[in-house]
């Protein structure tokens, strides 16, 4: 448990704490908490934007994926607002703070996370209370035996056989074993309660970008309009070769796979405000961008069906084709929701900050989600968690800062990609998956369900064994020494039963048939409990 906790603490890196503030003719490194409204901040290329504010000098592509979930860079120009926690990709900027550092988006989210985490209960405290009640009850019963029979040996025998070690060990040993087993698979849990809660989850909400997709664009389709596909790709790749961003790389790589090896001479290549680029090739004006960009430039767009994000291409004002871009899907995510449903989870929901419904629907259909929500801001995801908590426990699975408030508000928050994600996403979660594989979620569900069954078995064993022992002690069939031996046998069994979560060779030992009988009993009992719920 200690090693697991230390591993988690090592993951939590200190986030950016300072900003470069212009003060007169100087640039001062100032703690973010001391930044005041209207201070002017310099944001170098490749740096995180430290405060909420407005660009007063410069234009740049901004990576907002951690904040909004939007997978592709957003072009921002002078006069437009930027949010703390986003990443400046292409050009240095000067940003005027519109809020104090303590009131920025990141600071507010941190406070909301702290508030949400403080509301979580401690399951082990309830188990300790049960043990204390049992101790008092057994002690009272032992003194009653002494009062009725006057036999001190009878009293000692009752105390020896019923000392509630097995009760006290039933839950924490299973927690520790499961936490250790998951840590071996690079899945870190903050204690046993979230693993216990995973058995009772009714709704599971999945983020899209970086969770079930790789947050990397790929070309899925090319639709040509009055121009051969090869020529269309050659024009697009020639222009995109002058830029360095994910969409450009995906178009160039796709063009190469289609045999485009020659890039034409490009002149006057430049970014357009918004999403688009333009250039001149052989005296032809080439315009590449979103539908909004082309409409703003006076182009008429034909009605075409496609699935994904459309990159339109126009030559001298005439639309010549569409390159459809989609987030790369992980093959193992196919019908993920069906697998999740098998663990008793009633509803699987996809919630994404992506602003295109078609892309959200494509991913939801791929994993076979019950519902999907797009253009979801951090507060929207938190509201979604709270909405479904009215119907039962909710688990939230995400990877970015935009998911952090929802991760903290959920009954169980699961952060994917903990080895590379920002501080808040890890701090706000109950379980951290160090890799990028949402399939590890199935491992968590499997082991949590198994852990729940083992805890039931431990309590049933402790109750049955000690009840029989107490009855034998009451009627004089045991002496204090033999009672103590039976008591220790009970405790050792509980620890061994929990240990098979961690040591697989225990489960595969000569006692395997016995363990299988107990697991089958726990599954039947759990199934009956679910059916009895209103």
PDB file of C-alpha atoms in Angstrom, residues 34-310:
ATOM      1  CA  UNK A  34       0.236  37.310  -7.775  1.00  0.00           C
ATOM      2  CA  UNK A  35      -0.794  38.154 -11.355  1.00  0.00           C
ATOM      3  CA  UNK A  36      -3.329  41.002 -11.346  1.00  0.00           C
ATOM      4  CA  UNK A  37      -6.080  41.903 -13.779  1.00  0.00           C
ATOM      5  CA  UNK A  38      -4.750  43.848 -16.826  1.00  0.00           C
ATOM      6  CA  UNK A  39      -1.157  42.606 -16.325  1.00  0.00           C
ATOM      7  CA  UNK A  40       0.515  41.791 -19.654  1.00  0.00           C
ATOM      8  CA  UNK A  41       1.956  38.281 -19.923  1.00  0.00           C
ATOM      9  CA  UNK A  42       4.454  36.991 -22.464  1.00  0.00           C
ATOM     10  CA  UNK A  43       3.661  33.442 -23.645  1.00  0.00           C
ATOM     11  CA  UNK A  44       6.589  31.930 -25.598  1.00  0.00           C
ATOM     12  CA  UNK A  45       6.002  29.416 -28.385  1.00  0.00           C
ATOM     13  CA  UNK A  46       5.486  25.949 -26.920  1.00  0.00           C
ATOM     14  CA  UNK A  47       4.557  27.259 -23.449  1.00  0.00           C
ATOM     15  CA  UNK A  48       1.414  26.886 -21.410  1.00  0.00           C
ATOM     16  CA  UNK A  49      -0.783  29.974 -21.153  1.00  0.00           C
ATOM     17  CA  UNK A  50      -0.709  30.843 -17.449  1.00  0.00           C
ATOM     18  CA  UNK A  51      -3.794  33.078 -17.085  1.00  0.00           C
ATOM     19  CA  UNK A  52      -7.195  33.726 -18.616  1.00  0.00           C
ATOM     20  CA  UNK A  53      -6.898  36.723 -20.884  1.00  0.00           C
ATOM     21  CA  UNK A  54      -7.028  38.382 -24.294  1.00  0.00           C
ATOM     22  CA  UNK A  55      -4.347  38.339 -26.975  1.00  0.00           C
ATOM     23  CA  UNK A  56      -3.049  41.880 -27.516  1.00  0.00           C
ATOM     24  CA  UNK A  57      -0.132  40.992 -29.780  1.00  0.00           C
ATOM     25  CA  UNK A  58       0.449  38.027 -32.069  1.00  0.00           C
ATOM     26  CA  UNK A  59      -1.551  35.226 -33.689  1.00  0.00           C
ATOM     27  CA  UNK A  60      -1.027  31.533 -33.004  1.00  0.00           C
ATOM     28  CA  UNK A  61      -2.483  28.042 -33.045  1.00  0.00           C
ATOM     29  CA  UNK A  62      -3.588  27.010 -29.553  1.00  0.00           C
ATOM     30  CA  UNK A  63      -3.862  23.428 -28.313  1.00  0.00           C
ATOM     31  CA  UNK A  64      -7.025  23.404 -26.202  1.00  0.00           C
ATOM     32  CA  UNK A  65      -7.371  19.619 -25.978  1.00  0.00           C
ATOM     33  CA  UNK A  66      -6.646  19.436 -22.232  1.00  0.00           C
ATOM     34  CA  UNK A  67      -9.260  22.104 -21.498  1.00  0.00           C
ATOM     35  CA  UNK A  68     -12.079  21.674 -24.027  1.00  0.00           C
ATOM     36  CA  UNK A  69     -11.357  18.218 -25.454  1.00  0.00           C
ATOM     37  CA  UNK A  70     -11.146  19.692 -28.970  1.00  0.00           C
ATOM     38  CA  UNK A  71      -8.517  17.393 -30.567  1.00  0.00           C
ATOM     39  CA  UNK A  72      -7.136  19.807 -33.177  1.00  0.00           C
ATOM     40  CA  UNK A  73      -5.374  23.175 -32.698  1.00  0.00           C
ATOM     41  CA  UNK A  74      -7.529  26.329 -32.743  1.00  0.00           C
ATOM     42  CA  UNK A  75      -6.191  29.457 -34.446  1.00  0.00           C
ATOM     43  CA  UNK A  76      -6.402  32.560 -32.256  1.00  0.00           C
ATOM     44  CA  UNK A  77      -5.717  36.129 -33.372  1.00  0.00           C
ATOM     45  CA  UNK A  78      -5.310  39.502 -31.661  1.00  0.00           C
ATOM     46  CA  UNK A  79      -8.390  40.420 -29.631  1.00  0.00           C
ATOM     47  CA  UNK A  80      -9.508  36.832 -29.008  1.00  0.00           C
ATOM     48  CA  UNK A  81      -9.649  35.229 -25.583  1.00  0.00           C
ATOM     49  CA  UNK A  82      -7.404  32.418 -24.359  1.00  0.00           C
ATOM     50  CA  UNK A  83      -7.750  30.147 -21.343  1.00  0.00           C
ATOM     51  CA  UNK A  84      -5.171  29.171 -18.746  1.00  0.00           C
ATOM     52  CA  UNK A  85      -3.920  25.621 -19.150  1.00  0.00           C
ATOM     53  CA  UNK A  86      -3.946  25.708 -22.975  1.00  0.00           C
ATOM     54  CA  UNK A  87      -0.732  25.438 -25.009  1.00  0.00           C
ATOM     55  CA  UNK A  88       0.669  28.054 -27.386  1.00  0.00           C
ATOM     56  CA  UNK A  89       1.944  26.106 -30.401  1.00  0.00           C
ATOM     57  CA  UNK A  90       3.309  28.341 -33.161  1.00  0.00           C
ATOM     58  CA  UNK A  91       4.055  32.004 -32.327  1.00  0.00           C
ATOM     59  CA  UNK A  92       4.966  34.025 -29.202  1.00  0.00           C
ATOM     60  CA  UNK A  93       2.006  35.952 -27.798  1.00  0.00           C
ATOM     61  CA  UNK A  94       1.340  38.827 -25.456  1.00  0.00           C
ATOM     62  CA  UNK A  95      -1.759  38.231 -23.349  1.00  0.00           C
ATOM     63  CA  UNK A  96      -3.527  40.753 -21.119  1.00  0.00           C
ATOM     64  CA  UNK A  97      -4.921  39.100 -18.003  1.00  0.00           C
ATOM     65  CA  UNK A  98      -8.693  39.497 -17.694  1.00  0.00           C
ATOM     66  CA  UNK A  99      -8.740  38.005 -14.183  1.00  0.00           C
ATOM     67  CA  UNK A 100      -6.452  37.738 -11.191  1.00  0.00           C
ATOM     68  CA  UNK A 101      -4.290  34.617 -11.205  1.00  0.00           C
ATOM     69  CA  UNK A 102      -6.307  33.120  -8.340  1.00  0.00           C
ATOM     70  CA  UNK A 103      -9.526  33.523 -10.369  1.00  0.00           C
ATOM     71  CA  UNK A 104      -8.256  31.850 -13.535  1.00  0.00           C
ATOM     72  CA  UNK A 105      -9.857  28.764 -15.049  1.00  0.00           C
ATOM     73  CA  UNK A 106      -7.156  26.469 -13.672  1.00  0.00           C
ATOM     74  CA  UNK A 107      -7.413  27.920 -10.158  1.00  0.00           C
ATOM     75  CA  UNK A 108     -11.209  27.599 -10.132  1.00  0.00           C
ATOM     76  CA  UNK A 109     -11.017  23.973 -11.317  1.00  0.00           C
ATOM     77  CA  UNK A 110      -8.435  23.198  -8.621  1.00  0.00           C
ATOM     78  CA  UNK A 111     -10.801  24.569  -5.972  1.00  0.00           C
ATOM     79  CA  UNK A 112     -13.746  22.576  -7.344  1.00  0.00           C
ATOM     80  CA  UNK A 113     -11.663  19.397  -7.316  1.00  0.00           C
ATOM     81  CA  UNK A 114     -10.603  19.997  -3.709  1.00  0.00           C
ATOM     82  CA  UNK A 115     -14.237  20.543  -2.711  1.00  0.00           C
ATOM     83  CA  UNK A 116     -15.438  17.393  -4.494  1.00  0.00           C
ATOM     84  CA  UNK A 117     -12.730  15.195  -3.014  1.00  0.00           C
ATOM     85  CA  UNK A 118     -13.467  16.379   0.521  1.00  0.00           C
ATOM     86  CA  UNK A 119     -17.046  15.062   0.248  1.00  0.00           C
ATOM     87  CA  UNK A 120     -16.026  11.454  -0.334  1.00  0.00           C
ATOM     88  CA  UNK A 121     -16.773   8.996   2.481  1.00  0.00           C
ATOM     89  CA  UNK A 122     -14.430   6.488   4.086  1.00  0.00           C
ATOM     90  CA  UNK A 123     -15.695   2.920   3.765  1.00  0.00           C
ATOM     91  CA  UNK A 124     -13.007   1.545   6.019  1.00  0.00           C
ATOM     92  CA  UNK A 125     -14.233   3.771   8.863  1.00  0.00           C
ATOM     93  CA  UNK A 126     -17.573   1.960   8.719  1.00  0.00           C
ATOM     94  CA  UNK A 127     -15.791  -1.416   8.818  1.00  0.00           C
ATOM     95  CA  UNK A 128     -13.821  -0.300  11.899  1.00  0.00           C
ATOM     96  CA  UNK A 129     -17.058   0.749  13.589  1.00  0.00           C
ATOM     97  CA  UNK A 130     -18.538  -2.715  12.945  1.00  0.00           C
ATOM     98  CA  UNK A 131     -15.489  -4.356  14.512  1.00  0.00           C
ATOM     99  CA  UNK A 132     -15.752  -2.142  17.602  1.00  0.00           C
ATOM    100  CA  UNK A 133     -19.416  -3.055  18.043  1.00  0.00           C
ATOM    101  CA  UNK A 134     -18.563  -6.742  17.646  1.00  0.00           C
ATOM    102  CA  UNK A 135     -15.764  -6.466  20.213  1.00  0.00           C
ATOM    103  CA  UNK A 136     -18.081  -4.878  22.777  1.00  0.00           C
ATOM    104  CA  UNK A 137     -20.793  -7.468  22.078  1.00  0.00           C
ATOM    105  CA  UNK A 138     -18.429 -10.430  22.456  1.00  0.00           C
ATOM    106  CA  UNK A 139     -16.930  -9.002  25.648  1.00  0.00           C
ATOM    107  CA  UNK A 140     -20.408  -8.487  27.103  1.00  0.00           C
ATOM    108  CA  UNK A 141     -21.386 -12.045  26.124  1.00  0.00           C
ATOM    109  CA  UNK A 142     -18.228 -13.458  27.732  1.00  0.00           C
ATOM    110  CA  UNK A 143     -18.958 -11.662  31.018  1.00  0.00           C
ATOM    111  CA  UNK A 144     -22.556 -12.918  30.810  1.00  0.00           C
ATOM    112  CA  UNK A 145     -21.221 -16.476  30.545  1.00  0.00           C
ATOM    113  CA  UNK A 146     -19.026 -15.842  33.598  1.00  0.00           C
ATOM    114  CA  UNK A 147     -21.980 -14.415  35.507  1.00  0.00           C
ATOM    115  CA  UNK A 148     -24.299 -17.323  34.604  1.00  0.00           C
ATOM    116  CA  UNK A 149     -21.818 -20.224  34.934  1.00  0.00           C
ATOM    117  CA  UNK A 150     -19.081 -18.839  37.156  1.00  0.00           C
ATOM    118  CA  UNK A 151     -16.583 -20.652  34.884  1.00  0.00           C
ATOM    119  CA  UNK A 152     -13.579 -18.440  34.067  1.00  0.00           C
ATOM    120  CA  UNK A 153     -12.301 -20.983  31.491  1.00  0.00           C
ATOM    121  CA  UNK A 154     -15.631 -20.768  29.622  1.00  0.00           C
ATOM    122  CA  UNK A 155     -15.364 -16.989  29.505  1.00  0.00           C
ATOM    123  CA  UNK A 156     -11.751 -17.140  28.252  1.00  0.00           C
ATOM    124  CA  UNK A 157     -12.687 -19.701  25.598  1.00  0.00           C
ATOM    125  CA  UNK A 158     -15.494 -17.493  24.268  1.00  0.00           C
ATOM    126  CA  UNK A 159     -13.180 -14.467  24.105  1.00  0.00           C
ATOM    127  CA  UNK A 160     -10.401 -16.461  22.385  1.00  0.00           C
ATOM    128  CA  UNK A 161     -12.555 -17.966  19.665  1.00  0.00           C
ATOM    129  CA  UNK A 162     -14.467 -14.731  18.913  1.00  0.00           C
ATOM    130  CA  UNK A 163     -11.720 -12.095  18.974  1.00  0.00           C
ATOM    131  CA  UNK A 164     -12.694 -10.359  15.711  1.00  0.00           C
ATOM    132  CA  UNK A 165      -9.409 -10.469  13.781  1.00  0.00           C
ATOM    133  CA  UNK A 166     -11.056 -12.160  10.796  1.00  0.00           C
ATOM    134  CA  UNK A 167     -13.715  -9.448  10.721  1.00  0.00           C
ATOM    135  CA  UNK A 168     -11.102  -6.689  10.897  1.00  0.00           C
ATOM    136  CA  UNK A 169      -8.996  -8.318   8.156  1.00  0.00           C
ATOM    137  CA  UNK A 170     -11.826  -9.202   5.745  1.00  0.00           C
ATOM    138  CA  UNK A 171     -11.881  -5.894   3.856  1.00  0.00           C
ATOM    139  CA  UNK A 172      -8.404  -4.275   4.162  1.00  0.00           C
ATOM    140  CA  UNK A 173      -6.508  -7.411   3.106  1.00  0.00           C
ATOM    141  CA  UNK A 174      -8.641  -7.690  -0.043  1.00  0.00           C
ATOM    142  CA  UNK A 175      -8.134  -3.970  -0.721  1.00  0.00           C
ATOM    143  CA  UNK A 176      -4.355  -4.246  -0.304  1.00  0.00           C
ATOM    144  CA  UNK A 177      -4.093  -7.376  -2.463  1.00  0.00           C
ATOM    145  CA  UNK A 178      -6.168  -5.849  -5.271  1.00  0.00           C
ATOM    146  CA  UNK A 179      -4.277  -2.550  -5.155  1.00  0.00           C
ATOM    147  CA  UNK A 180      -0.987  -4.450  -5.408  1.00  0.00           C
ATOM    148  CA  UNK A 181      -2.239  -6.584  -8.296  1.00  0.00           C
ATOM    149  CA  UNK A 182      -3.408  -3.525 -10.239  1.00  0.00           C
ATOM    150  CA  UNK A 183      -0.141  -1.672  -9.551  1.00  0.00           C
ATOM    151  CA  UNK A 184       1.659  -4.574 -11.217  1.00  0.00           C
ATOM    152  CA  UNK A 185      -0.378  -3.752 -14.336  1.00  0.00           C
ATOM    153  CA  UNK A 186       0.474  -0.021 -14.040  1.00  0.00           C
ATOM    154  CA  UNK A 187      -2.946   0.830 -12.655  1.00  0.00           C
ATOM    155  CA  UNK A 188      -2.768   2.847  -9.431  1.00  0.00           C
ATOM    156  CA  UNK A 189      -5.688   3.082  -7.002  1.00  0.00           C
ATOM    157  CA  UNK A 190      -6.030   5.598  -4.186  1.00  0.00           C
ATOM    158  CA  UNK A 191      -7.176   3.088  -1.586  1.00  0.00           C
ATOM    159  CA  UNK A 192      -9.806   0.364  -1.704  1.00  0.00           C
ATOM    160  CA  UNK A 193     -13.006   2.387  -1.693  1.00  0.00           C
ATOM    161  CA  UNK A 194     -13.010   3.280  -5.406  1.00  0.00           C
ATOM    162  CA  UNK A 195     -12.426  -0.393  -6.231  1.00  0.00           C
ATOM    163  CA  UNK A 196     -15.334  -1.336  -3.973  1.00  0.00           C
ATOM    164  CA  UNK A 197     -17.518   1.319  -5.611  1.00  0.00           C
ATOM    165  CA  UNK A 198     -16.750  -0.042  -9.093  1.00  0.00           C
ATOM    166  CA  UNK A 199     -19.025  -3.001  -8.322  1.00  0.00           C
ATOM    167  CA  UNK A 200     -22.022  -0.708  -7.858  1.00  0.00           C
ATOM    168  CA  UNK A 201     -21.558   1.620 -10.852  1.00  0.00           C
ATOM    169  CA  UNK A 202     -24.771   2.165 -12.808  1.00  0.00           C
ATOM    170  CA  UNK A 203     -23.502   4.749 -15.334  1.00  0.00           C
ATOM    171  CA  UNK A 204     -20.055   4.998 -16.913  1.00  0.00           C
ATOM    172  CA  UNK A 205     -19.129   8.189 -18.772  1.00  0.00           C
ATOM    173  CA  UNK A 206     -16.237   8.066 -21.259  1.00  0.00           C
ATOM    174  CA  UNK A 207     -14.308  11.017 -22.615  1.00  0.00           C
ATOM    175  CA  UNK A 208     -13.439  10.681 -26.321  1.00  0.00           C
ATOM    176  CA  UNK A 209     -10.175  12.424 -27.163  1.00  0.00           C
ATOM    177  CA  UNK A 210      -7.185  10.566 -25.770  1.00  0.00           C
ATOM    178  CA  UNK A 211      -9.410   8.020 -24.028  1.00  0.00           C
ATOM    179  CA  UNK A 212     -11.047   5.926 -26.741  1.00  0.00           C
ATOM    180  CA  UNK A 213      -9.169   7.729 -29.537  1.00  0.00           C
ATOM    181  CA  UNK A 214      -5.495   8.628 -29.921  1.00  0.00           C
ATOM    182  CA  UNK A 215      -6.105  12.393 -30.371  1.00  0.00           C
ATOM    183  CA  UNK A 216      -4.229  12.063 -33.678  1.00  0.00           C
ATOM    184  CA  UNK A 217      -5.954  12.848 -36.989  1.00  0.00           C
ATOM    185  CA  UNK A 218      -6.008  10.510 -39.971  1.00  0.00           C
ATOM    186  CA  UNK A 219      -7.467  10.861 -43.459  1.00  0.00           C
ATOM    187  CA  UNK A 220     -10.453   8.568 -43.800  1.00  0.00           C
ATOM    188  CA  UNK A 221     -11.862   9.649 -47.147  1.00  0.00           C
ATOM    189  CA  UNK A 222     -11.149  11.893 -50.134  1.00  0.00           C
ATOM    190  CA  UNK A 223     -14.129  13.238 -52.079  1.00  0.00           C
ATOM    191  CA  UNK A 224     -13.164  14.793 -55.405  1.00  0.00           C
ATOM    192  CA  UNK A 225     -15.346  17.373 -57.206  1.00  0.00           C
ATOM    193  CA  UNK A 226     -14.452  18.105 -60.825  1.00  0.00           C
ATOM    194  CA  UNK A 227     -10.803  17.202 -60.219  1.00  0.00           C
ATOM    195  CA  UNK A 228      -8.986  13.839 -60.225  1.00  0.00           C
ATOM    196  CA  UNK A 229      -8.172  12.578 -56.723  1.00  0.00           C
ATOM    197  CA  UNK A 230      -4.439  12.347 -57.454  1.00  0.00           C
ATOM    198  CA  UNK A 231      -4.248  15.996 -58.545  1.00  0.00           C
ATOM    199  CA  UNK A 232      -6.376  17.078 -55.562  1.00  0.00           C
ATOM    200  CA  UNK A 233      -4.052  15.301 -53.133  1.00  0.00           C
ATOM    201  CA  UNK A 234      -0.989  16.724 -54.859  1.00  0.00           C
ATOM    202  CA  UNK A 235      -2.281  20.296 -54.477  1.00  0.00           C
ATOM    203  CA  UNK A 236      -3.306  19.777 -50.845  1.00  0.00           C
ATOM    204  CA  UNK A 237      -0.075  18.030 -49.833  1.00  0.00           C
ATOM    205  CA  UNK A 238       2.043  20.686 -51.579  1.00  0.00           C
ATOM    206  CA  UNK A 239       0.403  23.472 -49.559  1.00  0.00           C
ATOM    207  CA  UNK A 240       0.296  21.499 -46.299  1.00  0.00           C
ATOM    208  CA  UNK A 241       4.036  20.727 -46.607  1.00  0.00           C
ATOM    209  CA  UNK A 242       4.672  24.390 -45.760  1.00  0.00           C
ATOM    210  CA  UNK A 243       3.069  23.952 -42.308  1.00  0.00           C
ATOM    211  CA  UNK A 244       3.686  21.790 -39.265  1.00  0.00           C
ATOM    212  CA  UNK A 245       0.561  20.716 -37.431  1.00  0.00           C
ATOM    213  CA  UNK A 246      -1.274  17.374 -36.975  1.00  0.00           C
ATOM    214  CA  UNK A 247      -3.725  17.840 -39.841  1.00  0.00           C
ATOM    215  CA  UNK A 248      -0.932  18.806 -42.249  1.00  0.00           C
ATOM    216  CA  UNK A 249       1.077  15.728 -41.337  1.00  0.00           C
ATOM    217  CA  UNK A 250      -1.928  13.417 -41.752  1.00  0.00           C
ATOM    218  CA  UNK A 251      -2.723  14.803 -45.239  1.00  0.00           C
ATOM    219  CA  UNK A 252       0.910  14.586 -46.386  1.00  0.00           C
ATOM    220  CA  UNK A 253       1.288  11.018 -45.100  1.00  0.00           C
ATOM    221  CA  UNK A 254      -1.959   9.953 -46.764  1.00  0.00           C
ATOM    222  CA  UNK A 255      -0.942  11.557 -50.063  1.00  0.00           C
ATOM    223  CA  UNK A 256       2.339   9.637 -49.987  1.00  0.00           C
ATOM    224  CA  UNK A 257       0.490   6.347 -49.511  1.00  0.00           C
ATOM    225  CA  UNK A 258      -1.530   7.204 -52.635  1.00  0.00           C
ATOM    226  CA  UNK A 259       1.600   7.681 -54.705  1.00  0.00           C
ATOM    227  CA  UNK A 260       2.091  11.446 -54.456  1.00  0.00           C
ATOM    228  CA  UNK A 261       5.859  11.891 -54.495  1.00  0.00           C
ATOM    229  CA  UNK A 262       6.195  15.284 -56.183  1.00  0.00           C
ATOM    230  CA  UNK A 263       5.257  18.495 -54.363  1.00  0.00           C
ATOM    231  CA  UNK A 264       4.590  21.512 -56.540  1.00  0.00           C
ATOM    232  CA  UNK A 265       6.192  24.913 -56.041  1.00  0.00           C
ATOM    233  CA  UNK A 266       4.187  26.934 -53.502  1.00  0.00           C
ATOM    234  CA  UNK A 267       4.145  30.717 -53.109  1.00  0.00           C
ATOM    235  CA  UNK A 268       2.610  33.074 -50.534  1.00  0.00           C
ATOM    236  CA  UNK A 269       1.625  30.289 -48.130  1.00  0.00           C
ATOM    237  CA  UNK A 270      -0.013  31.664 -44.979  1.00  0.00           C
ATOM    238  CA  UNK A 271      -2.338  30.777 -42.140  1.00  0.00           C
ATOM    239  CA  UNK A 272      -5.814  32.269 -42.186  1.00  0.00           C
ATOM    240  CA  UNK A 273      -7.577  33.489 -39.047  1.00  0.00           C
ATOM    241  CA  UNK A 274      -9.736  30.570 -38.063  1.00  0.00           C
ATOM    242  CA  UNK A 275      -9.127  27.136 -39.489  1.00  0.00           C
ATOM    243  CA  UNK A 276      -7.555  27.341 -42.895  1.00  0.00           C
ATOM    244  CA  UNK A 277      -4.535  28.074 -45.015  1.00  0.00           C
ATOM    245  CA  UNK A 278      -4.038  29.586 -48.446  1.00  0.00           C
ATOM    246  CA  UNK A 279      -1.285  29.664 -51.027  1.00  0.00           C
ATOM    247  CA  UNK A 280      -0.569  30.207 -54.705  1.00  0.00           C
ATOM    248  CA  UNK A 281       0.453  27.323 -56.973  1.00  0.00           C
ATOM    249  CA  UNK A 282       1.149  27.987 -60.652  1.00  0.00           C
ATOM    250  CA  UNK A 283      -0.848  31.265 -60.483  1.00  0.00           C
ATOM    251  CA  UNK A 284      -3.831  29.465 -58.951  1.00  0.00           C
ATOM    252  CA  UNK A 285      -5.208  30.546 -55.561  1.00  0.00           C
ATOM    253  CA  UNK A 286      -5.491  27.488 -53.322  1.00  0.00           C
ATOM    254  CA  UNK A 287      -7.698  27.701 -50.229  1.00  0.00           C
ATOM    255  CA  UNK A 288      -7.843  24.844 -47.707  1.00  0.00           C
ATOM    256  CA  UNK A 289      -9.921  24.914 -44.546  1.00  0.00           C
ATOM    257  CA  UNK A 290     -13.200  24.334 -42.771  1.00  0.00           C
ATOM    258  CA  UNK A 291     -16.598  25.021 -44.268  1.00  0.00           C
ATOM    259  CA  UNK A 292     -16.814  28.275 -42.289  1.00  0.00           C
ATOM    260  CA  UNK A 293     -13.454  29.424 -43.635  1.00  0.00           C
ATOM    261  CA  UNK A 294     -14.449  28.832 -47.267  1.00  0.00           C
ATOM    262  CA  UNK A 295     -17.860  30.452 -46.798  1.00  0.00           C
ATOM    263  CA  UNK A 296     -16.180  33.516 -45.297  1.00  0.00           C
ATOM    264  CA  UNK A 297     -14.004  33.690 -48.420  1.00  0.00           C
ATOM    265  CA  UNK A 298     -17.066  33.701 -50.694  1.00  0.00           C
ATOM    266  CA  UNK A 299     -17.000  30.043 -51.823  1.00  0.00           C
ATOM    267  CA  UNK A 300     -20.239  28.134 -52.471  1.00  0.00           C
ATOM    268  CA  UNK A 301     -20.275  24.674 -50.900  1.00  0.00           C
ATOM    269  CA  UNK A 302     -22.179  21.745 -52.417  1.00  0.00           C
ATOM    270  CA  UNK A 303     -24.221  19.469 -50.150  1.00  0.00           C
ATOM    271  CA  UNK A 304     -22.152  16.312 -49.573  1.00  0.00           C
ATOM    272  CA  UNK A 305     -22.583  13.555 -47.008  1.00  0.00           C
ATOM    273  CA  UNK A 306     -19.510  12.514 -45.041  1.00  0.00           C
ATOM    274  CA  UNK A 307     -18.586  11.211 -41.613  1.00  0.00           C
ATOM    275  CA  UNK A 308     -15.845  13.057 -39.766  1.00  0.00           C
ATOM    276  CA  UNK A 309     -14.267  16.509 -40.042  1.00  0.00           C
ATOM    277  CA  UNK A 310     -14.252  18.053 -43.517  1.00  0.00           C
TER     278      UNK A 310
END
